[in-house]
Tab-separated table of C-alpha atoms and ligand atoms in Angstrom:
chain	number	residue	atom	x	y	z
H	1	UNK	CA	77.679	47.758	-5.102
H	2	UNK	CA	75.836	50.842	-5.860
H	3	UNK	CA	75.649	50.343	-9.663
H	4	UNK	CA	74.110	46.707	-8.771
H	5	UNK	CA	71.314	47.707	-6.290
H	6	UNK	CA	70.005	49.898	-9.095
H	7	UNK	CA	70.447	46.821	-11.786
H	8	UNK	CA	68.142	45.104	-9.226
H	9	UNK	CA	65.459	48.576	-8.623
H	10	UNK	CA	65.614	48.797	-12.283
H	11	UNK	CA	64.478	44.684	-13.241
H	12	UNK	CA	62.412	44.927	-10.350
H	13	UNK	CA	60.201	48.329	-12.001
H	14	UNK	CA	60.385	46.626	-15.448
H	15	UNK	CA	58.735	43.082	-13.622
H	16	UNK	CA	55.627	45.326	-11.708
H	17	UNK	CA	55.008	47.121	-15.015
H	18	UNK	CA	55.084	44.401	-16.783
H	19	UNK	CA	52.576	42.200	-14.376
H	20	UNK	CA	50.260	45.120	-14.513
H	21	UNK	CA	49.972	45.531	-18.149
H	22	UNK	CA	49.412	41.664	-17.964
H	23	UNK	CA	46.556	42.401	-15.175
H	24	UNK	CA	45.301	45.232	-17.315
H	25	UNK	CA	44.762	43.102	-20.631
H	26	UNK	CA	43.705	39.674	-19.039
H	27	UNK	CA	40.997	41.641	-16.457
H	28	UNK	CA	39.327	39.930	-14.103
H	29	UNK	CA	40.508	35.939	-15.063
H	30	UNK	CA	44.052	36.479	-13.393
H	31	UNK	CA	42.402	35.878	-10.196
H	32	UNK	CA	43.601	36.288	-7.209
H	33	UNK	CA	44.779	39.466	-5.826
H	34	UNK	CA	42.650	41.551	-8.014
H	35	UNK	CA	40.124	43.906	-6.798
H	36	UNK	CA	37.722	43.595	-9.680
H	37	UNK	CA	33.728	42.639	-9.573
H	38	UNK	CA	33.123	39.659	-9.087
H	39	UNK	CA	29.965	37.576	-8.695
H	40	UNK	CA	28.653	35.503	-5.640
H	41	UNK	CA	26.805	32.549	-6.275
H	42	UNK	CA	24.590	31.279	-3.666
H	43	UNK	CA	23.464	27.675	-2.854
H	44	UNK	CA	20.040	28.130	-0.295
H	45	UNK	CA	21.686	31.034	0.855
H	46	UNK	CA	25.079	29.775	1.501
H	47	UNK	CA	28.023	31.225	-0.396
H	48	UNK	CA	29.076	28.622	-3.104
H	49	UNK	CA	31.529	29.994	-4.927
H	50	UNK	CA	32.689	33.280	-6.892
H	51	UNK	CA	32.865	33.602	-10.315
H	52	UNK	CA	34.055	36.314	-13.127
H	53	UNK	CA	31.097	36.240	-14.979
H	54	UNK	CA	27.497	35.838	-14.287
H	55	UNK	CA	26.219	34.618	-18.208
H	56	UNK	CA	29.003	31.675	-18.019
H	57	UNK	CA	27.525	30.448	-14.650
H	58	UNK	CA	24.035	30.722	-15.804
H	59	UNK	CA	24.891	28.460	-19.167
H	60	UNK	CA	26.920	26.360	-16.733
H	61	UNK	CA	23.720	25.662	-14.538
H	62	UNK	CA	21.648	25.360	-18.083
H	63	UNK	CA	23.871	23.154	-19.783
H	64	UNK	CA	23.847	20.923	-16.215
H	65	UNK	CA	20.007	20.770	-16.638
H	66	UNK	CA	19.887	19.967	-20.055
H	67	UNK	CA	21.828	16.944	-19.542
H	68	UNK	CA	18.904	15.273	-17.348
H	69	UNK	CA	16.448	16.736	-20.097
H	70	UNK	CA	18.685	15.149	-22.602
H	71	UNK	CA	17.856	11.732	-21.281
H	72	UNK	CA	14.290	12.042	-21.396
H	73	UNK	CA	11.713	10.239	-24.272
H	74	UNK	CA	11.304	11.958	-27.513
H	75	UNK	CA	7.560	12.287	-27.013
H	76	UNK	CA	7.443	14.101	-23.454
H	77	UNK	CA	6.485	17.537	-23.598
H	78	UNK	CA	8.368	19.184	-20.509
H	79	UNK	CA	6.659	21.248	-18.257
H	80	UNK	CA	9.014	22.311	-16.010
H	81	UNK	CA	12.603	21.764	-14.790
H	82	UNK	CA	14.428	23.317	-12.249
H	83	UNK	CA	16.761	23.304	-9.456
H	84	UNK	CA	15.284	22.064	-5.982
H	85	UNK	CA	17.964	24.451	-4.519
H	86	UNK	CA	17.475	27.908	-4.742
H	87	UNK	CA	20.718	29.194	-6.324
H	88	UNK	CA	21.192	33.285	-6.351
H	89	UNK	CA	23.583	35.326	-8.096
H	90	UNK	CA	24.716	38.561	-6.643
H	91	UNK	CA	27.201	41.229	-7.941
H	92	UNK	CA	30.032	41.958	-5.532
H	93	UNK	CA	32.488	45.014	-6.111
H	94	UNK	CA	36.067	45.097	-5.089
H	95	UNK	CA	36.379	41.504	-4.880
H	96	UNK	CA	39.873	40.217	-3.950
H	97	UNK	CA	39.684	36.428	-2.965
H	98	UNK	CA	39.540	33.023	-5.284
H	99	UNK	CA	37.638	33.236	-8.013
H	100	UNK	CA	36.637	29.787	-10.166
H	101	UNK	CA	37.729	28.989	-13.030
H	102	UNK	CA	35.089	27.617	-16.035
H	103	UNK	CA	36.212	24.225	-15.260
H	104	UNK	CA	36.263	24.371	-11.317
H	105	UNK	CA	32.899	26.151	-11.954
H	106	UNK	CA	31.620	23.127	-13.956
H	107	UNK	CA	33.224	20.574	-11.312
H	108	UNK	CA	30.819	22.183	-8.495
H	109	UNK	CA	27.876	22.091	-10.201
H	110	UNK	CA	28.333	18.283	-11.568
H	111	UNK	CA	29.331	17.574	-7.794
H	112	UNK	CA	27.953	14.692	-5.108
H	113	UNK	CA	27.232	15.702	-1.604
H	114	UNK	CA	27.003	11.610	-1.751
H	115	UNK	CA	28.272	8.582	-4.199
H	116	UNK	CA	26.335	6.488	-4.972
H	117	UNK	CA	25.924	3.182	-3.294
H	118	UNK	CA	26.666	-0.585	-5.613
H	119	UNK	CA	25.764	-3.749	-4.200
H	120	UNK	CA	27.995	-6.676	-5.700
H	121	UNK	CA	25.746	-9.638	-6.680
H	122	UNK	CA	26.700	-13.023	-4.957
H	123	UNK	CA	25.348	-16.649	-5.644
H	124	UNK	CA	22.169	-17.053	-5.267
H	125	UNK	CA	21.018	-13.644	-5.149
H	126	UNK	CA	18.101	-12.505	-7.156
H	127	UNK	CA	16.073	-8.891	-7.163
H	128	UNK	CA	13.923	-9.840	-4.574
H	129	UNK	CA	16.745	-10.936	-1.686
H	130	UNK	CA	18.563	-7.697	-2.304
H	131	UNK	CA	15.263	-5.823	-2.080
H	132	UNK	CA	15.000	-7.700	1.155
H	133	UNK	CA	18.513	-6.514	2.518
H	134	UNK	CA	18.112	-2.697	1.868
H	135	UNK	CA	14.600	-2.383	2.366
H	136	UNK	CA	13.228	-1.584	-1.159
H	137	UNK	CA	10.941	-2.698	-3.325
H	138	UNK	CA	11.728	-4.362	-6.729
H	139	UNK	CA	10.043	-1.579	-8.743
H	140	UNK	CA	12.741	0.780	-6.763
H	141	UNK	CA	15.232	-0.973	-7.783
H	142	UNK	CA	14.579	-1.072	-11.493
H	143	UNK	CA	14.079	2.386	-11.004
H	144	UNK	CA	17.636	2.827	-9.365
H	145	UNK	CA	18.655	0.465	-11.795
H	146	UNK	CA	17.331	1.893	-15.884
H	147	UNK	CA	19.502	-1.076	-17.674
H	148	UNK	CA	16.978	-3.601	-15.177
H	149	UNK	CA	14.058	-4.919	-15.833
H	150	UNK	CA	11.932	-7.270	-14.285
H	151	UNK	CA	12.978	-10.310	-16.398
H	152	UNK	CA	16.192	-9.751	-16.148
H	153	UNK	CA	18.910	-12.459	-14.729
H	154	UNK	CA	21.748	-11.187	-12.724
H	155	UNK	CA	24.987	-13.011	-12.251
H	156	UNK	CA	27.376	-12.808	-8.968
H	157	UNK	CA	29.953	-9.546	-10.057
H	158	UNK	CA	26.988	-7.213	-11.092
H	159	UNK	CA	26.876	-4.052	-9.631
H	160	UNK	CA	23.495	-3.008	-8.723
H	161	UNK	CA	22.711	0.471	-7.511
H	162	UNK	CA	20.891	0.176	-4.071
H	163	UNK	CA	20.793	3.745	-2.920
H	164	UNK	CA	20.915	6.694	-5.672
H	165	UNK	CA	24.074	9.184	-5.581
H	166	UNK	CA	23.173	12.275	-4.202
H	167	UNK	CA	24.701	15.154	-6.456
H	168	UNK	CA	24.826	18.520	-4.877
H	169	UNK	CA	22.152	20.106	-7.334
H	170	UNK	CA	18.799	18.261	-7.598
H	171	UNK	CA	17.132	18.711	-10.926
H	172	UNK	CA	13.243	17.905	-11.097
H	173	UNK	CA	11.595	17.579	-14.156
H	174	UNK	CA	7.979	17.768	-15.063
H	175	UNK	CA	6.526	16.147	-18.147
H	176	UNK	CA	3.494	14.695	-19.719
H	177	UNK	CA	3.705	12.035	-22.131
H	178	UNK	CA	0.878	9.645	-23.954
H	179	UNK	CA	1.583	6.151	-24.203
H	180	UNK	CA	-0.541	2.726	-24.960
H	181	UNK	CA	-0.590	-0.032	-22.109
H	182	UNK	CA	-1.881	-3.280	-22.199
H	183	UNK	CA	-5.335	-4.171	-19.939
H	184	UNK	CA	-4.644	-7.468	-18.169
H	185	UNK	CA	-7.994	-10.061	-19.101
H	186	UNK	CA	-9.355	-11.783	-16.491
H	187	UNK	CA	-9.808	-15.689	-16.553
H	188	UNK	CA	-13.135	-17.304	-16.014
H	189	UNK	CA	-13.361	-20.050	-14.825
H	190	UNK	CA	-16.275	-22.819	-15.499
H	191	UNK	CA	-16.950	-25.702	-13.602
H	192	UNK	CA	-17.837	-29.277	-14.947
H	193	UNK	CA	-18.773	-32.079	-13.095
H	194	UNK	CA	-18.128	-34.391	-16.017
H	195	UNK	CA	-14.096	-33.376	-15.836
H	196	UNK	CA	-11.641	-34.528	-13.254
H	197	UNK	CA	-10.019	-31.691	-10.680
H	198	UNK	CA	-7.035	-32.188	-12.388
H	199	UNK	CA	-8.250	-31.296	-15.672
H	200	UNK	CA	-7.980	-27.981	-17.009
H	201	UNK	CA	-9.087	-27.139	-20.830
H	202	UNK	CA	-8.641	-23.667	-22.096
H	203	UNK	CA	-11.762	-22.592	-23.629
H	204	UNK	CA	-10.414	-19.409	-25.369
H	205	UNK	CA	-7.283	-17.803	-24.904
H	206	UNK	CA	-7.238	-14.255	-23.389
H	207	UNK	CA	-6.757	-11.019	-25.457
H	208	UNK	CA	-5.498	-7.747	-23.401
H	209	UNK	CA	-7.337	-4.562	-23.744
H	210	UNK	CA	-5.407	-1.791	-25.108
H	211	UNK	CA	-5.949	1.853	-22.822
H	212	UNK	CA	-3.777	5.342	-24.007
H	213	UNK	CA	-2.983	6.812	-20.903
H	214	UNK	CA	-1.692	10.226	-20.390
H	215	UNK	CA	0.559	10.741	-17.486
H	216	UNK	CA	2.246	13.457	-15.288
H	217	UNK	CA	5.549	12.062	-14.721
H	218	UNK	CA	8.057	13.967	-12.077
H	219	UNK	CA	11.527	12.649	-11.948
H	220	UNK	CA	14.503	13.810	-9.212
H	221	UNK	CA	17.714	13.397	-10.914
H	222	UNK	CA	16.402	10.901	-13.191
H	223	UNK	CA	14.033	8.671	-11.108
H	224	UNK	CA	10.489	9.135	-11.058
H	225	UNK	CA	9.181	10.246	-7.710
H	226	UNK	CA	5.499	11.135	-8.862
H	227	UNK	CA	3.080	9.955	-11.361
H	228	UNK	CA	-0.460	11.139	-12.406
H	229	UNK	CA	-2.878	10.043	-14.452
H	230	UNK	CA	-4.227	12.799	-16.553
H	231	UNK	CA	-6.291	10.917	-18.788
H	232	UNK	CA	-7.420	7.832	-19.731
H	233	UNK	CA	-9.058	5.923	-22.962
H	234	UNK	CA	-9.946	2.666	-23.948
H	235	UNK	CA	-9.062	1.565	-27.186
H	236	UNK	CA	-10.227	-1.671	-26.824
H	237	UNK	CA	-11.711	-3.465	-23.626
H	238	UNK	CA	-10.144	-7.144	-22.680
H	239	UNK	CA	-11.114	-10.147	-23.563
H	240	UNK	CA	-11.419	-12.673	-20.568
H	241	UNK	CA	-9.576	-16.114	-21.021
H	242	UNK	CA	-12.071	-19.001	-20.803
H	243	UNK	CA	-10.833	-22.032	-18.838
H	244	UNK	CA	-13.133	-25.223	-18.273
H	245	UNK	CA	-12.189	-26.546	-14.696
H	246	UNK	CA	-12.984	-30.190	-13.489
H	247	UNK	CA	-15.008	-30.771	-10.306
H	248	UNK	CA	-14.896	-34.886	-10.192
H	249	UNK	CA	-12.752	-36.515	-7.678
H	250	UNK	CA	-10.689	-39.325	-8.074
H	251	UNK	CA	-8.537	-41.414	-5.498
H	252	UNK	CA	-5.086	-39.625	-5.259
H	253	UNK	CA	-2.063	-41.685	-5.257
H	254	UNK	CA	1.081	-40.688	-2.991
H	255	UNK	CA	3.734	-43.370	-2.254
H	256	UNK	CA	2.478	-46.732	-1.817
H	257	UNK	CA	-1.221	-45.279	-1.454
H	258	UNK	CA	-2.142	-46.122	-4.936
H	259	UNK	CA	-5.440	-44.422	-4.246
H	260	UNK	CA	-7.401	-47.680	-5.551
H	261	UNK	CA	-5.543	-49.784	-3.377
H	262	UNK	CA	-3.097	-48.801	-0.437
H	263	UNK	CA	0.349	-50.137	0.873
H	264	UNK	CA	1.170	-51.736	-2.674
H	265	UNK	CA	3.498	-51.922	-4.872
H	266	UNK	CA	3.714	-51.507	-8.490
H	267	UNK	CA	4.951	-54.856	-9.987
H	268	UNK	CA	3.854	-54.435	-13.449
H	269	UNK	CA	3.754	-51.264	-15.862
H	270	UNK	CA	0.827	-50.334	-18.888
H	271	UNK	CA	2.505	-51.513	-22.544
H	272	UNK	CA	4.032	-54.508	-23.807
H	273	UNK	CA	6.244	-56.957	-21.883
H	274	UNK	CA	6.287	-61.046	-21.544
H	275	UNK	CA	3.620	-62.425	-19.624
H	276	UNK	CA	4.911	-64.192	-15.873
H	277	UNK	CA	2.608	-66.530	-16.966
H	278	UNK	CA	2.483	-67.553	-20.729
H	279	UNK	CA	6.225	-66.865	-21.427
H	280	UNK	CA	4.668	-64.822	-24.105
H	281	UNK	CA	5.234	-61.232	-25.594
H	282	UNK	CA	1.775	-59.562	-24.623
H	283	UNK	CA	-0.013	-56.153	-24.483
H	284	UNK	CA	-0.472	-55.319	-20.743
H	285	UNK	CA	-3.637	-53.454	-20.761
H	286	UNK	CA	-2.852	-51.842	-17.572
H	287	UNK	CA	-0.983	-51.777	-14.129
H	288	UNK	CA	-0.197	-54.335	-11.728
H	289	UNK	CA	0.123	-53.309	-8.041
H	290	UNK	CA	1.147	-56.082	-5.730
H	291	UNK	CA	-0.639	-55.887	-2.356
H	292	UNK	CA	-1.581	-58.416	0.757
H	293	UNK	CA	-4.483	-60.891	-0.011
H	294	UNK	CA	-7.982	-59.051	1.102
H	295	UNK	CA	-6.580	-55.499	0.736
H	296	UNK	CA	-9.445	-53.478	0.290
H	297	UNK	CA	-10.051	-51.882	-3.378
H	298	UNK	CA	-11.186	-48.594	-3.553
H	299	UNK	CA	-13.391	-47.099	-6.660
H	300	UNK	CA	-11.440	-44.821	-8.722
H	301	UNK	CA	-13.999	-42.208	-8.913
H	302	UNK	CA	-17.833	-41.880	-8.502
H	303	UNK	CA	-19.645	-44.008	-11.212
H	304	UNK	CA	-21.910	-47.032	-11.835
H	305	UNK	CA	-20.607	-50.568	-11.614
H	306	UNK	CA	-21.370	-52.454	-15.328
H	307	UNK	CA	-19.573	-55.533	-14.464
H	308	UNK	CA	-19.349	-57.274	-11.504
H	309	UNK	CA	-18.231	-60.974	-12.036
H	310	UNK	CA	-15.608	-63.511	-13.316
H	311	UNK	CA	-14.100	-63.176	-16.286
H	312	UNK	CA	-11.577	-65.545	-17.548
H	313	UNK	CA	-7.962	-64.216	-17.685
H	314	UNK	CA	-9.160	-61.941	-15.323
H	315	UNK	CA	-10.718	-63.720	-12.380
H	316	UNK	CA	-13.380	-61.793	-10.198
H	317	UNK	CA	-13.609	-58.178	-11.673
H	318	UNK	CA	-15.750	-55.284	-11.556
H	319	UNK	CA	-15.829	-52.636	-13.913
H	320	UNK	CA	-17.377	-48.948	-13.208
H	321	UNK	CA	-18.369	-46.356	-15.757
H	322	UNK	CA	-17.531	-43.055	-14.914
H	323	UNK	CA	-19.232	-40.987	-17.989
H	324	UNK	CA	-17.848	-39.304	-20.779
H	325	UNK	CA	-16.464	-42.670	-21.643
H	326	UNK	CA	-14.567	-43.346	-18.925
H	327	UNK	CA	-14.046	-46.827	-17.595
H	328	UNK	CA	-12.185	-48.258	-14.647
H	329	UNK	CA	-11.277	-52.055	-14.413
H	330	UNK	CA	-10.302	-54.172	-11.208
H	331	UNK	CA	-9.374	-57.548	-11.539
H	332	UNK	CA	-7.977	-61.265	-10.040
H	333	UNK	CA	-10.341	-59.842	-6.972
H	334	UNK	CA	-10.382	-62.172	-4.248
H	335	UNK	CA	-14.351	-60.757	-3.313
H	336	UNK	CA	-16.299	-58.022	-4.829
H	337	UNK	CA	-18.357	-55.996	-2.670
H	338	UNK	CA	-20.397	-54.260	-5.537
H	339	UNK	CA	-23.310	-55.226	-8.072
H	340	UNK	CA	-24.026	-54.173	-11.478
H	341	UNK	CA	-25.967	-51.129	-11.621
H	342	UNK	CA	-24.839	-49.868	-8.380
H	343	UNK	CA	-23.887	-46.449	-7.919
H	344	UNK	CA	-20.461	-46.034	-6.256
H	345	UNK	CA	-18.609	-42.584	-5.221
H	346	UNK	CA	-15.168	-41.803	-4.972
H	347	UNK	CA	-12.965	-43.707	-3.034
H	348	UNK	CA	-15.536	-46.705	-1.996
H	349	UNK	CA	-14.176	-49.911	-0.939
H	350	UNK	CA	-15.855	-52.349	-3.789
H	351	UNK	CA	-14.017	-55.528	-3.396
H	352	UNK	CA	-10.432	-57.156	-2.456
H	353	UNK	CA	-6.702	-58.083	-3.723
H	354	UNK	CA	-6.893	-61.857	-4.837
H	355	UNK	CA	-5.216	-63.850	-6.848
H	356	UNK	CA	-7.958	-65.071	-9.157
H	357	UNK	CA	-7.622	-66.024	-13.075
H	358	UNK	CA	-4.542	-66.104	-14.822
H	359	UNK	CA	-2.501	-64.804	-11.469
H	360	UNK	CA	1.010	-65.342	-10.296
H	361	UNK	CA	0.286	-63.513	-6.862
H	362	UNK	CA	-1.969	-61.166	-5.001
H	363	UNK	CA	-2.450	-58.673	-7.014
H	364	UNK	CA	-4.893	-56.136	-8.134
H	365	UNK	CA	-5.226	-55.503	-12.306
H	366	UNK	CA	-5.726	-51.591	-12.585
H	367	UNK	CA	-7.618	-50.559	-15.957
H	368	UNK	CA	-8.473	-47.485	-17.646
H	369	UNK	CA	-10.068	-47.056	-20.671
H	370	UNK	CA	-11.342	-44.055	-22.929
H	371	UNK	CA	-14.523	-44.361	-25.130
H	372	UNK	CA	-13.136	-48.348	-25.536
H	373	UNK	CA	-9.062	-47.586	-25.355
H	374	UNK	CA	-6.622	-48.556	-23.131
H	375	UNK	CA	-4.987	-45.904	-21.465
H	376	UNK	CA	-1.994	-45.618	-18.996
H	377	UNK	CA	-3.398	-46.112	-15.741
H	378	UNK	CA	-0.718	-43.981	-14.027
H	379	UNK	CA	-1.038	-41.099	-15.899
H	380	UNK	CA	-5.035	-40.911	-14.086
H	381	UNK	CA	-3.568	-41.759	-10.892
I	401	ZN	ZN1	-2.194	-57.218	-14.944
């Protein structure tokens, strides 16, 4: 018994030796139980963790800041970056408790007090409605968002961010970068009474200016909270679009309101088809719109009545020149209200649905023509 308690003493001596010598060569990164110096690091004055070595914290924190530098244009110059937290180091002697590791070191430092926050994309929802739901703006979300922009479509399954992780270390960047950004033209707009409202010709197309801007751009963990303009230059001013607006009203057709004659319906189309009539294959020079006997007919637009009589084929008509080379026709007229030379305006009631001339029914024979052509009388309607 003897000789075996001493077998034990003597493994027992050989095993403390032998941990020591281990302690004794490895220093300080056995951890534990090892009164050694040791270093504090502080997070706004709160003990964070302790550490070995004060150089491999400091490239820890540096390397941790580069990567949000790393991500930033080419051109910027940086100004600044630092930590929003204040983060101390301090020296402590005879240190016995946990020390980190490199990697547990690097773990804290790339940690979230806060995940992010990912909003799945259903049917139907666009930028705008998910804006709506957590109260940002669109611009915030394409800044939560740096694969977005604007234009882009998003499908039900996306992931969008709606609320930015919150990592326990808040790195703010300063920087000032140059760039060239388009001046938006301005349109002007000129009136003319000889074109109808629904007319628009583009006089000249707009050019944008060109303006180098210089900005003060500070980011928080990536996402631009602040931006100044340092300095601006035109390179070249904008050019405003020119855009030639009609003033001239016409009868507006909605339904069975034809405009030139109300509650009818359209019995015969503009082109060629076989005349009721003649049995014949025939060029209709314009619309047909079927409506009671002694409807009133209304003047397309404002004008002055050339015609104002019967015309075979056509029965009573009247025909109004509108300018520019604009004519309106309005036949089998069972009266006419209107003589030649009279001035008419916009929506006046000149005469009424007949049946006269070449005439299967009451009907009124819509016309439109352009410096002598025949045009589509719906497409003015
Ligand atoms: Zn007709």
């Amino acid at each position: 018994m003897k000789h075996r308690r001493n077998v034990i003493l003597l493994f027992t001596a050989v095993f403390l030796i032998t941990v020591s010598a281990l302690s004794l060569h490895l220093g300080p990164r056995l951890g534990k139980a090892q009164h050694t110096t040791a270093y504090r690091v502080l997070l706004d004055g709160k003990t964070w963790f302790y550490i070995h070595d004060r150089a491999l914290v400091e490239e820890l924190l540096e390397e941790y800041k580069n990567e949000y530098l790393s991500k930033i244009d080419g051109d910027a110059a940086i100004k600044s970056a630092r930590f929003k937290q204040k983060i101390d180091i301090v020296e402590v002697n005879n240190y016995s408790g946990k020390l980190y590791s490199e990697r547990e070191a690097w773990e804290e430092i790339h940690s979230c007090e806060e995940e992010a926050t990912r909003f799945e994309v259903r049917e139907g929802d666009n930028l705008w409605t998910i804006g709506r739901d957590y109260n940002l703006t669109v611009d915030e979300i394409l800044a939560l968002n740096p694969g977005l922009n604007e234009d882009s479509v998003i499908y039900p399954g996306d992931r969008i961010t709606v609320k930015a992780e919150n990592p326990r270390l808040d790195v703010v960047v300063v920087y000032e970068i140059t760039v060239v950004e388009d001046v938006p033209y301005d349109t002007v707009i000129i009136y003319d009474s000889a074109m109808y409202e629904s007319q628009r010709l583009v006089e000249s197309q707009g050019v944008p200016g060109k303006e180098k801007k210089r900005y003060e751009i500070t980011l928080e963990n990536n996402i631009e909270i602040d931006r100044k303009t340092l300095e601006s230059t035109v390179i070249s001013e904008p050019v405003p679009a020119k855009v030639r607006v009609g003033t001239k009203k016409t009868v507006s057709r909605s339904g069975s309101n034809f405009g030139i004659v109300r509650g009818g319906r359209l019995t015969s189309n503009f082109g060629t088809r076989v005349h009721p009539v003649t049995g014949k294959s025939k060029f209709h020079k314009g619309i047909d719109v079927a409506a009671p006997h002694g409807s009133p007919v209304y003047a397309y637009s404002s004008g002055t009545v050339i015609y104002s009589g019967y015309m075979s084929g056509y029965g009573n008509l009247i025909a109004i020149s509108h300018g520019n080379g604009m004519v309106t026709r309005y036949g089998h007229l069972s009266a006419r209200y209107v003589k030649v030379g009279q001035k008419v305006s916009t929506g006046q009631k000149i005469g009424a649905v007949g049946s006269t001339g070449v005439s299967t029914g009451p009907h009124l024979h819509f016309e439109v023509l352009i410096n002598g052509s025949f045009k589509n009388p719906l497409k003015y309607l």
